[in-house]
JSON list of C-alpha atoms in Angstrom, two decimals:
[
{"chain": "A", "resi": 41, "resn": "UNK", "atom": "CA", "xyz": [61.01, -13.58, -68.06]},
{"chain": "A", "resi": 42, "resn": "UNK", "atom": "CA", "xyz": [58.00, -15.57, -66.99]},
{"chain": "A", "resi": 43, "resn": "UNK", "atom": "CA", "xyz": [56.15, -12.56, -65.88]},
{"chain": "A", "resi": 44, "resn": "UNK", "atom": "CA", "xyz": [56.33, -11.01, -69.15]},
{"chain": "A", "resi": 45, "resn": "UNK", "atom": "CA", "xyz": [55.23, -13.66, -70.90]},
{"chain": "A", "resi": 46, "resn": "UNK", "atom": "CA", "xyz": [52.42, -13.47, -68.53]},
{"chain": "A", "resi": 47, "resn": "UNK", "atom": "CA", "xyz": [51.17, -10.26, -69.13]},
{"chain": "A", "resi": 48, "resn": "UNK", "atom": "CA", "xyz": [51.53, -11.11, -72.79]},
{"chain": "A", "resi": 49, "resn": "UNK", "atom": "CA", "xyz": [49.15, -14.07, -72.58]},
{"chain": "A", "resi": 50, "resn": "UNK", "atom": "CA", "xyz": [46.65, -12.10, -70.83]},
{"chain": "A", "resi": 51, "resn": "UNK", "atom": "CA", "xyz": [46.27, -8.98, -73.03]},
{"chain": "A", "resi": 52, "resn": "UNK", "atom": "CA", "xyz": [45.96, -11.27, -76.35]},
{"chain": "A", "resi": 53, "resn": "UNK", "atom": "CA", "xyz": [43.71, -13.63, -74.63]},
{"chain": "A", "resi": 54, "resn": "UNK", "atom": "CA", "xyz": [40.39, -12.09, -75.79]},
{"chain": "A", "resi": 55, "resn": "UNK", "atom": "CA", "xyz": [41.41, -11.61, -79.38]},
{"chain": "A", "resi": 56, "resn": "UNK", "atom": "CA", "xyz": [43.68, -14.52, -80.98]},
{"chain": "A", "resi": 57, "resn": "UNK", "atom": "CA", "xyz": [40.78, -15.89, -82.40]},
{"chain": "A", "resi": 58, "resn": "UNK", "atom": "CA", "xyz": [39.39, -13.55, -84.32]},
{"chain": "A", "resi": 59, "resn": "UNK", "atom": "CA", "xyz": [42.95, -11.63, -85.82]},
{"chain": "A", "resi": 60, "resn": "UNK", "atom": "CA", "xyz": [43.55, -11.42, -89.23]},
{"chain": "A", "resi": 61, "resn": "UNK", "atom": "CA", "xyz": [47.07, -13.28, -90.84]},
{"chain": "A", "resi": 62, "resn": "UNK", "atom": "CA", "xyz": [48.50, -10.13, -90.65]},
{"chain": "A", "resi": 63, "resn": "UNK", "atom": "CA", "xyz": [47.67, -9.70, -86.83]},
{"chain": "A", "resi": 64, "resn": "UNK", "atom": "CA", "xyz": [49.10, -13.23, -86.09]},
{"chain": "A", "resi": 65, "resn": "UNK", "atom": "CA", "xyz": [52.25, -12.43, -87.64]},
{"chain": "A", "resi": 66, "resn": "UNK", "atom": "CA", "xyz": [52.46, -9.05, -85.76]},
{"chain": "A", "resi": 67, "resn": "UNK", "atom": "CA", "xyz": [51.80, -10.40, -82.51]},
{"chain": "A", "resi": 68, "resn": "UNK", "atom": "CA", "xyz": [54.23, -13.31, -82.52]},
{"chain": "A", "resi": 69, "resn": "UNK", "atom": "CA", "xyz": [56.94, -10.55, -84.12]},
{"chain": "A", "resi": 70, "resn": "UNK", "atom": "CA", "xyz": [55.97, -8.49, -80.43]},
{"chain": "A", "resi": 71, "resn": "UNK", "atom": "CA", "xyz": [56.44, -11.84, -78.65]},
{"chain": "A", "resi": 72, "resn": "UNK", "atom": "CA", "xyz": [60.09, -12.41, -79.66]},
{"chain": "A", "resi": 73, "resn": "UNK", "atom": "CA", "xyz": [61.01, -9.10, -79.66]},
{"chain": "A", "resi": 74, "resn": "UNK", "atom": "CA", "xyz": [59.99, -8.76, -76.34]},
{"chain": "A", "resi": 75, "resn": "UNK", "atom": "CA", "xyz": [61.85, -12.08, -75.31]},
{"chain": "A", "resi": 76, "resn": "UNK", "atom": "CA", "xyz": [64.83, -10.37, -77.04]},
{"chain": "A", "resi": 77, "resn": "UNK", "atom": "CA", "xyz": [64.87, -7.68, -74.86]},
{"chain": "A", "resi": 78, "resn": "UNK", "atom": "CA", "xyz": [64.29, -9.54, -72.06]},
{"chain": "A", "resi": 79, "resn": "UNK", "atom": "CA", "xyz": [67.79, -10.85, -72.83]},
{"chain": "A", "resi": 80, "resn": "UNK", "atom": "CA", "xyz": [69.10, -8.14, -73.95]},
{"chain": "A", "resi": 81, "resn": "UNK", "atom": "CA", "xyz": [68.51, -5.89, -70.54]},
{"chain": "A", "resi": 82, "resn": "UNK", "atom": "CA", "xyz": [71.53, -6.09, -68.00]},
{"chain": "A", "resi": 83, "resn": "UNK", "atom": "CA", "xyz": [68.46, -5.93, -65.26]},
{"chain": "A", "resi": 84, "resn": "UNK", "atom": "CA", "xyz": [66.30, -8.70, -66.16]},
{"chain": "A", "resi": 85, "resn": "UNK", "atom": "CA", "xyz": [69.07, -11.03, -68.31]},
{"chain": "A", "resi": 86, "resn": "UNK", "atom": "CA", "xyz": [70.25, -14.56, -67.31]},
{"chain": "A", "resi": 87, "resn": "UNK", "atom": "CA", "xyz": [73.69, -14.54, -69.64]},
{"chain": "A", "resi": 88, "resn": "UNK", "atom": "CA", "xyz": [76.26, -13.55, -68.10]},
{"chain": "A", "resi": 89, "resn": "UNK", "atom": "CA", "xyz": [78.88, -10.66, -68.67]},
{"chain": "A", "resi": 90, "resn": "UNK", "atom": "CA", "xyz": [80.72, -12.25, -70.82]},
{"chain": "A", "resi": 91, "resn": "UNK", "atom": "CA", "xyz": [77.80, -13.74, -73.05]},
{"chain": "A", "resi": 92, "resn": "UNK", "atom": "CA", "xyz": [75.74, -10.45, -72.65]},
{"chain": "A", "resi": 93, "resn": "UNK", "atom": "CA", "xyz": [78.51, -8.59, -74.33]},
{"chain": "A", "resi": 94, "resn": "UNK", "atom": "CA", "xyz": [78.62, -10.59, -77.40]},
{"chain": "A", "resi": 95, "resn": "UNK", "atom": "CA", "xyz": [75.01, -11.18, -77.48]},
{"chain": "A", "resi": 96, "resn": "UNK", "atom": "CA", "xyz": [73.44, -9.33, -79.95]},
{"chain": "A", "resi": 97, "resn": "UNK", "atom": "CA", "xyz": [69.63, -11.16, -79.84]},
{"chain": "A", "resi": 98, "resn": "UNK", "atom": "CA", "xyz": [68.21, -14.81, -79.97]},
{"chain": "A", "resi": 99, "resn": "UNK", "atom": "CA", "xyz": [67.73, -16.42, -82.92]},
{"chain": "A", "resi": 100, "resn": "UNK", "atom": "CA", "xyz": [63.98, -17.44, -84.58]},
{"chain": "A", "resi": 101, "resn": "UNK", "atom": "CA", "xyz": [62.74, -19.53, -87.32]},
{"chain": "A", "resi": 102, "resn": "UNK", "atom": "CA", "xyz": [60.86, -17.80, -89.54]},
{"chain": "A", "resi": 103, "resn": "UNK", "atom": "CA", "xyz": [57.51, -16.70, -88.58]},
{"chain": "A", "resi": 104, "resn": "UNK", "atom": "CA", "xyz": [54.91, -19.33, -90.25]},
{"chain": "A", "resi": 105, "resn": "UNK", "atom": "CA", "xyz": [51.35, -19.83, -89.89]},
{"chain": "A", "resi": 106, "resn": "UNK", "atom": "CA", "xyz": [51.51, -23.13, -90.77]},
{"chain": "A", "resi": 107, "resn": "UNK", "atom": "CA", "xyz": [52.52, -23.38, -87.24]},
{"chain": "A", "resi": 108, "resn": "UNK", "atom": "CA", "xyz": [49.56, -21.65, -85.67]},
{"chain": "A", "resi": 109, "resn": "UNK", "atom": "CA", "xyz": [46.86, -24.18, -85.03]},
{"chain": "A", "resi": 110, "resn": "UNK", "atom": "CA", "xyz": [43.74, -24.65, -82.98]},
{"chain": "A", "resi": 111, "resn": "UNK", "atom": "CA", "xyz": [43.76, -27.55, -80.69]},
{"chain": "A", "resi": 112, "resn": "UNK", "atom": "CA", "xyz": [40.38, -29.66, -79.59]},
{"chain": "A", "resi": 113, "resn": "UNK", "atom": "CA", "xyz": [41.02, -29.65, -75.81]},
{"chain": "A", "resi": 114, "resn": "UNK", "atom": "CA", "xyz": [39.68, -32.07, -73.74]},
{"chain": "A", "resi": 115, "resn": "UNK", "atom": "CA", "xyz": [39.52, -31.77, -69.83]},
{"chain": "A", "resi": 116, "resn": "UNK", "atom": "CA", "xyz": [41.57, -34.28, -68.06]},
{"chain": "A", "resi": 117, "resn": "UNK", "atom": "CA", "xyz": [39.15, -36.06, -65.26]},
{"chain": "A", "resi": 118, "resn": "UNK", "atom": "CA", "xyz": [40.38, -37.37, -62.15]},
{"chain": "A", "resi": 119, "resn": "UNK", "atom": "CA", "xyz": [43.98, -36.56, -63.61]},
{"chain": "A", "resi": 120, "resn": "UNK", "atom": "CA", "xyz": [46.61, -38.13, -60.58]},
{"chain": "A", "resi": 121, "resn": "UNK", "atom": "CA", "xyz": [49.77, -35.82, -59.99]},
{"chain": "A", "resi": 122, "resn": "UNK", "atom": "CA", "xyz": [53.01, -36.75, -61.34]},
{"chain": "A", "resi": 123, "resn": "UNK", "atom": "CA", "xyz": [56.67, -35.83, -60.92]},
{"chain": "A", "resi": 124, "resn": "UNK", "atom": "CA", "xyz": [58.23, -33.91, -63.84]},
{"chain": "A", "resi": 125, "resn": "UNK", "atom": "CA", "xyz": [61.87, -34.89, -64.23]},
{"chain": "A", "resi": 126, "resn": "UNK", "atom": "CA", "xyz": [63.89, -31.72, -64.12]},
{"chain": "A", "resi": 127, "resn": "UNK", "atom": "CA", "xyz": [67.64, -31.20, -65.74]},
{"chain": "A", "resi": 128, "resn": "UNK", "atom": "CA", "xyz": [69.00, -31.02, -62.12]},
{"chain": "A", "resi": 129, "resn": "UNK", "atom": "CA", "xyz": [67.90, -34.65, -61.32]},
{"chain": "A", "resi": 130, "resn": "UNK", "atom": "CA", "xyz": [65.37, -33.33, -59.06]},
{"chain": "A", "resi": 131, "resn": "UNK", "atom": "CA", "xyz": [61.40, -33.24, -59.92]},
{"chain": "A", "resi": 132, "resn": "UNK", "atom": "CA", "xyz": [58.44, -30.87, -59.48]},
{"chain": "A", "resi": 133, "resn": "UNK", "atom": "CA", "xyz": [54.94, -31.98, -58.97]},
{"chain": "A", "resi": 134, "resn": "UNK", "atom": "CA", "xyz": [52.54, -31.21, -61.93]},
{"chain": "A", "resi": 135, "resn": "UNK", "atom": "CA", "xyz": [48.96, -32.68, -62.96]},
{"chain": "A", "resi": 136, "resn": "UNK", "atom": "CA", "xyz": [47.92, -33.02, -66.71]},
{"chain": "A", "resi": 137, "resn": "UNK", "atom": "CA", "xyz": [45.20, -30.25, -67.39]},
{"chain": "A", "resi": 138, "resn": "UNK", "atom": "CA", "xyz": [43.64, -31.74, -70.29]},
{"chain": "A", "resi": 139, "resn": "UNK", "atom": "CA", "xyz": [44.93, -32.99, -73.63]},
{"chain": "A", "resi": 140, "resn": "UNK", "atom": "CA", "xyz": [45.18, -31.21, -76.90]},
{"chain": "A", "resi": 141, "resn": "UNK", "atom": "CA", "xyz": [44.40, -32.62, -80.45]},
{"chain": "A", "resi": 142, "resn": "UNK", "atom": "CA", "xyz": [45.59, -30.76, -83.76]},
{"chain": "A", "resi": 143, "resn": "UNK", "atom": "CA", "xyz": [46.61, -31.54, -87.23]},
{"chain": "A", "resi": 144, "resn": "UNK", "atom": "CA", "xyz": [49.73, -30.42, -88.97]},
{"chain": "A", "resi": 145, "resn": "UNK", "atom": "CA", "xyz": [50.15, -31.04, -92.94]},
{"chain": "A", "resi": 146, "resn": "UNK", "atom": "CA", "xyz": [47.33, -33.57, -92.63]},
{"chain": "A", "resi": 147, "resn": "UNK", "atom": "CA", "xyz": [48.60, -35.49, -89.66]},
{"chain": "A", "resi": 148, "resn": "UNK", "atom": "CA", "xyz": [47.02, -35.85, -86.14]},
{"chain": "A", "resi": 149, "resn": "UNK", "atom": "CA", "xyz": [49.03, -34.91, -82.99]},
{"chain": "A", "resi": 150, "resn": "UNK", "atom": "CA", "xyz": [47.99, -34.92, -79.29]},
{"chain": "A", "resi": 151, "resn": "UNK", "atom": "CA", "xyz": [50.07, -33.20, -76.86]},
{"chain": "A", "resi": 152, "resn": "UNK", "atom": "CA", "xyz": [48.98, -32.99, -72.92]},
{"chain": "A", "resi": 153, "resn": "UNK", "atom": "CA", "xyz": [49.24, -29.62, -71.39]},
{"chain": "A", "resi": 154, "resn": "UNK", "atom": "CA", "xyz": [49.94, -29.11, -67.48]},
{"chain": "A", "resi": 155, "resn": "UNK", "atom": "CA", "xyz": [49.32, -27.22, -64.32]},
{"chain": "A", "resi": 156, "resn": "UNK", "atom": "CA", "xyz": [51.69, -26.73, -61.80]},
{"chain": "A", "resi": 157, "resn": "UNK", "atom": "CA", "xyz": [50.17, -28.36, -58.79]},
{"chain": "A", "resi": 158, "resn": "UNK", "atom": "CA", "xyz": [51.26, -25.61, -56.59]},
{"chain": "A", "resi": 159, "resn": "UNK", "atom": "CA", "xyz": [49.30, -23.02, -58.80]},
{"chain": "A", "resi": 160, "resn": "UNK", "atom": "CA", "xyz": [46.30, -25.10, -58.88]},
{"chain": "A", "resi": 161, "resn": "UNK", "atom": "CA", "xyz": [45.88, -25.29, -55.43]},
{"chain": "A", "resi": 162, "resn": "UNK", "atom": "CA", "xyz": [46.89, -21.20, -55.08]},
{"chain": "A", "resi": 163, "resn": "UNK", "atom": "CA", "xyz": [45.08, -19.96, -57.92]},
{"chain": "A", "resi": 164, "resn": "UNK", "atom": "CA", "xyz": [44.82, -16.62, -56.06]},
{"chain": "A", "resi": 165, "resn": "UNK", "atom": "CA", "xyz": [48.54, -16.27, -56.58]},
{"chain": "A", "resi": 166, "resn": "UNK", "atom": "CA", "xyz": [50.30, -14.16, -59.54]},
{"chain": "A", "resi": 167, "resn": "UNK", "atom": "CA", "xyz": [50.28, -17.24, -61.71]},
{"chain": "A", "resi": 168, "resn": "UNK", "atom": "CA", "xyz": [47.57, -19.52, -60.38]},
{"chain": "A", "resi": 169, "resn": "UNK", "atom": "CA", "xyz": [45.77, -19.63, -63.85]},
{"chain": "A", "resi": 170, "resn": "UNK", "atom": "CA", "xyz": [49.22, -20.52, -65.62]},
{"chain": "A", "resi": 171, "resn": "UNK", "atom": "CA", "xyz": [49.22, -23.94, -67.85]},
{"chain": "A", "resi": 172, "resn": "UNK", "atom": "CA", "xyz": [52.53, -25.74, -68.87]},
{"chain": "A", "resi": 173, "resn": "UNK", "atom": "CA", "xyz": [52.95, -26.76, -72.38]},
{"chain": "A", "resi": 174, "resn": "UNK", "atom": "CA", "xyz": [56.85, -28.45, -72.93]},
{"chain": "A", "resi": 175, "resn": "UNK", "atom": "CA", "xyz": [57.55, -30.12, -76.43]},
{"chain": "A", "resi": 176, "resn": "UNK", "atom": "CA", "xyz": [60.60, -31.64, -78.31]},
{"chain": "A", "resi": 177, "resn": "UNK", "atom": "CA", "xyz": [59.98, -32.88, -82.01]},
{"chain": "A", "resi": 178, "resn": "UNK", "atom": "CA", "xyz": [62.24, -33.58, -84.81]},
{"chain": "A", "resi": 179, "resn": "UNK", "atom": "CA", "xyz": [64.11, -30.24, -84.10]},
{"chain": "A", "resi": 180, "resn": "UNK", "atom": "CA", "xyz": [65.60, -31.23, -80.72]},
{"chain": "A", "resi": 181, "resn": "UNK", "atom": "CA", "xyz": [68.80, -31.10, -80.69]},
{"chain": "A", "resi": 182, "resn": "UNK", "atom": "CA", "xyz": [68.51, -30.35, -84.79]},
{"chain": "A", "resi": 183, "resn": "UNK", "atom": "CA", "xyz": [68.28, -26.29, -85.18]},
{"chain": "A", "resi": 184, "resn": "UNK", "atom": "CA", "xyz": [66.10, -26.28, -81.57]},
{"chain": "A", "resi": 185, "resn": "UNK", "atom": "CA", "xyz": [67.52, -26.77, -78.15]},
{"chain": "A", "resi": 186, "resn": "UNK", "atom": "CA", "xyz": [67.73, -30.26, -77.30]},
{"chain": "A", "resi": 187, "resn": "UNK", "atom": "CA", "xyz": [66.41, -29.99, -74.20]},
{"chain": "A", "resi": 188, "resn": "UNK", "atom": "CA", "xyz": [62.67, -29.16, -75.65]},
{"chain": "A", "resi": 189, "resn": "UNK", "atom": "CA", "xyz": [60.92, -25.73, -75.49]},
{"chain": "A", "resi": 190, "resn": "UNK", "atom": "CA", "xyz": [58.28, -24.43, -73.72]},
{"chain": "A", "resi": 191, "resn": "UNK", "atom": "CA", "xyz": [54.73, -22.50, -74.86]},
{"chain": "A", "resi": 192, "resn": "UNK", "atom": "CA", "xyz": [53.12, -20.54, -71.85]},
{"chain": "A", "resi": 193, "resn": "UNK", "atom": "CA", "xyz": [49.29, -20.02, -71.33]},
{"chain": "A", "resi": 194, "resn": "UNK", "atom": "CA", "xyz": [46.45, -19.21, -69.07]},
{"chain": "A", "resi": 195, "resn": "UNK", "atom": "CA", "xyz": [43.20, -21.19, -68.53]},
{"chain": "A", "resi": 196, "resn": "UNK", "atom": "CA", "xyz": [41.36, -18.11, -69.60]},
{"chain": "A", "resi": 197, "resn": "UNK", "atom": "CA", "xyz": [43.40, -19.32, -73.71]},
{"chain": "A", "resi": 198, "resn": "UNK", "atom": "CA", "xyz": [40.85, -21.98, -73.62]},
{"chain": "A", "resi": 199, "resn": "UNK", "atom": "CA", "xyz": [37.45, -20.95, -75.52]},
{"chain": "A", "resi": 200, "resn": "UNK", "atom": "CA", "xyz": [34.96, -23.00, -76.20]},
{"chain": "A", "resi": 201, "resn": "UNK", "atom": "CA", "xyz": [37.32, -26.30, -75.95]},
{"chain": "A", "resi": 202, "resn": "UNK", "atom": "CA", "xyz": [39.75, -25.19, -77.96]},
{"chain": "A", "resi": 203, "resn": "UNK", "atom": "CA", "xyz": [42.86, -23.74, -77.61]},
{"chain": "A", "resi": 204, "resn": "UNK", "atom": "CA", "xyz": [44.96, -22.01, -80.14]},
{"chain": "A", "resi": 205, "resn": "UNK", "atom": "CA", "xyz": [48.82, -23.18, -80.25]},
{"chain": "A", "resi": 206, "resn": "UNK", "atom": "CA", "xyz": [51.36, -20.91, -81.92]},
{"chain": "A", "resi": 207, "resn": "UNK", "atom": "CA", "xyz": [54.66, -22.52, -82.17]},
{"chain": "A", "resi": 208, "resn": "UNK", "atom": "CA", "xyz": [55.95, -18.78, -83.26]},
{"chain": "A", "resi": 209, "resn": "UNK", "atom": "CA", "xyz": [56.28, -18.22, -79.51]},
{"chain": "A", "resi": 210, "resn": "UNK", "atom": "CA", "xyz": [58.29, -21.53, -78.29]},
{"chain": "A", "resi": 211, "resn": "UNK", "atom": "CA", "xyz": [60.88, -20.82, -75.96]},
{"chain": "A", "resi": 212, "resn": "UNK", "atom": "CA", "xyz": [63.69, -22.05, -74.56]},
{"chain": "A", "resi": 213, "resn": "UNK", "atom": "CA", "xyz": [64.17, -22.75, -70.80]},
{"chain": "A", "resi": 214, "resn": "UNK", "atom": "CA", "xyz": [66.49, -21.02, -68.70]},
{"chain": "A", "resi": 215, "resn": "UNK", "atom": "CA", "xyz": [69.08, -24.16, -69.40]},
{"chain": "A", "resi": 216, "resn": "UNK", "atom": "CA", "xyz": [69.60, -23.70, -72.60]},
{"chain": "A", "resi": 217, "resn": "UNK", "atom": "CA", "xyz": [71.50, -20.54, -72.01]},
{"chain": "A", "resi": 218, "resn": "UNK", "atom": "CA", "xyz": [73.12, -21.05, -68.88]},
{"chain": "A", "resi": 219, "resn": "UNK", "atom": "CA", "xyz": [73.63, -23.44, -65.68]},
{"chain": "A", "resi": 220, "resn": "UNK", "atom": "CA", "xyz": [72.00, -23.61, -61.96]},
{"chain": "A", "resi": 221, "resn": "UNK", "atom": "CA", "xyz": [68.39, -23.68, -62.92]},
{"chain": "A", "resi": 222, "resn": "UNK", "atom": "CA", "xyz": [65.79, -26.42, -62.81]},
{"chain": "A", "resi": 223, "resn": "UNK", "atom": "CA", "xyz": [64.01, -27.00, -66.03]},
{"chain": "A", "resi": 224, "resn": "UNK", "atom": "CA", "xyz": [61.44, -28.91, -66.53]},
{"chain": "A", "resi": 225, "resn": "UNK", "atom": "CA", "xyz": [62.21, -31.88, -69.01]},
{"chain": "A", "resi": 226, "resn": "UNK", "atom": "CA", "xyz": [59.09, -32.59, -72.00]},
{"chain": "A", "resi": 227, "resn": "UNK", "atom": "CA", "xyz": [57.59, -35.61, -70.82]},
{"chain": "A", "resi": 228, "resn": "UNK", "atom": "CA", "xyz": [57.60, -38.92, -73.73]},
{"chain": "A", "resi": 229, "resn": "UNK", "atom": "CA", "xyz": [54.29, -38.16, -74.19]},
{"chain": "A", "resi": 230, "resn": "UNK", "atom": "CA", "xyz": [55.02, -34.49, -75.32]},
{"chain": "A", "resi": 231, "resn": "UNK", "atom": "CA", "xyz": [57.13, -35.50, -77.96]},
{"chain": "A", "resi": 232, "resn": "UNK", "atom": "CA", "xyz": [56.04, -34.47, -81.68]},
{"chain": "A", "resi": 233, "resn": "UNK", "atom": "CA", "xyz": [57.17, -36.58, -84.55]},
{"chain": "A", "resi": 234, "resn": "UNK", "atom": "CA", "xyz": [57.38, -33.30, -86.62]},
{"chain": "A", "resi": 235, "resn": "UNK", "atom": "CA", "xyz": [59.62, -30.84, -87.09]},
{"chain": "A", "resi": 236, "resn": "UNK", "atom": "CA", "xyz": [58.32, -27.56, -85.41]},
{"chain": "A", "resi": 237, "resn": "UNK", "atom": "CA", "xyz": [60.57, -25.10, -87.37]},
{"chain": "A", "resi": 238, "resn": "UNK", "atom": "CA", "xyz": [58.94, -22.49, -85.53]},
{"chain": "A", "resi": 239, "resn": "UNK", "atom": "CA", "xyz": [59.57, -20.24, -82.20]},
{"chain": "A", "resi": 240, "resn": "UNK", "atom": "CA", "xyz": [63.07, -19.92, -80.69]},
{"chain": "A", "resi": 241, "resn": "UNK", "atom": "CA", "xyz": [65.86, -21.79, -81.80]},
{"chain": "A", "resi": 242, "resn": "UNK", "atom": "CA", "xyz": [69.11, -23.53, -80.24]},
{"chain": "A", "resi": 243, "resn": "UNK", "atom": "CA", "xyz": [71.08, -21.05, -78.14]},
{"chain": "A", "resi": 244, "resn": "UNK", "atom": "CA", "xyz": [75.30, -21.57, -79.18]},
{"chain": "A", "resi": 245, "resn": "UNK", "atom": "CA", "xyz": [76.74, -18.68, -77.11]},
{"chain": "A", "resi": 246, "resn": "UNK", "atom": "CA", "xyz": [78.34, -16.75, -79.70]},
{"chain": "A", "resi": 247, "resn": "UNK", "atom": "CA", "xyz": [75.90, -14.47, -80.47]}
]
């Protein structure tokens, strides 16, 4: 899944900021329904046999712009590596890229945004420009996976210090669908007093 997502990110890259309301919606409507058939596909899928045949697509908030927002972002200097708890109990080395700063309905929100440490020092590699955005907000565990979701970009999203931030294309990680994987859990500092009712939400298995 994460490759797609890739490839996504990089063909959009040069554009977001200049698309019309219409081409926002359009794009985020690509998004999920190529994270649908991501699912969907016996080949690429993580549900198993049994969920795969009742599975008939994830389910999405509606697709608001409201959620769309461009984010000051600041460089993070002399940022020290941390390690990011993961849902196995284990942890993964990341560094915080820089910070973001938006407003929703009139309220500021910051939200750090990370680099893999491994990437970083391998940039050469498939995913060396990749940046890490995990979030939980008022959602969690409330219509979104409690666990927190994840927004994917490359360093290349960031023009002229800003970034823009579509919620449309949250995601869920691997965990919220199944067991055995490793998923990065949204630091304290990631976590939005808001509800994001936006992007993918909670997974239940029965559809």
């Amino acid at each position: 899944m994460k490759s797609i997502i890739y490839v996504y990110l990089v063909l959009v890259t040069a554009s977001v900021f200049g698309q019309s309301p219409a081409g926002f919606i359009e794009e985020a409507k690509t998004f999920q329904e190529e994270l649908n058939a991501t699912y969907m596909n016996p080949d690429s899928t993580i549900l198993s046999k049994r969920q795969l045949k009742k599975f008939s697509g994830l389910k999405f908030y509606p697709i608001d712009l409201k959620f769309r927002v461009s984010a000051t972002f600041k460089r993070t200097q002399n940022a020290i590596p941390f390690q990011m708890e993961l849902s196995s109990g284990r942890t993964r080395e990341y560094v915080q890229y820089g910070l973001l700063t938006f407003e929703l309905e009139e309220q500021q929100f910051e939200l750090p945004i990370y680099q893999n440490t491994y990437y970083r020092d391998h940039p050469e590699e498939e995913y060396g420009n990749s940046l890490f955005l995990p979030f939980t907000d008022y959602t969690s565990g409330d219509g979104s996976y409690g666990g927190g979701r994840y927004i994917d970009f490359v360093i290349e999203d960031i023009e002229d210090n800003h970034l823009l931030i579509d919620f449309n294309r949250a995601y869920n990680p691997y965990c919220a669908y199944t067991t055995g994987y490793n998923c990065p859990i949204p630091p304290e500092a990631n976590d939005l007093k808001f509800r994001i009712e936006a992007g993918v939400k909670d997974f239940d298995g029965k559809y």
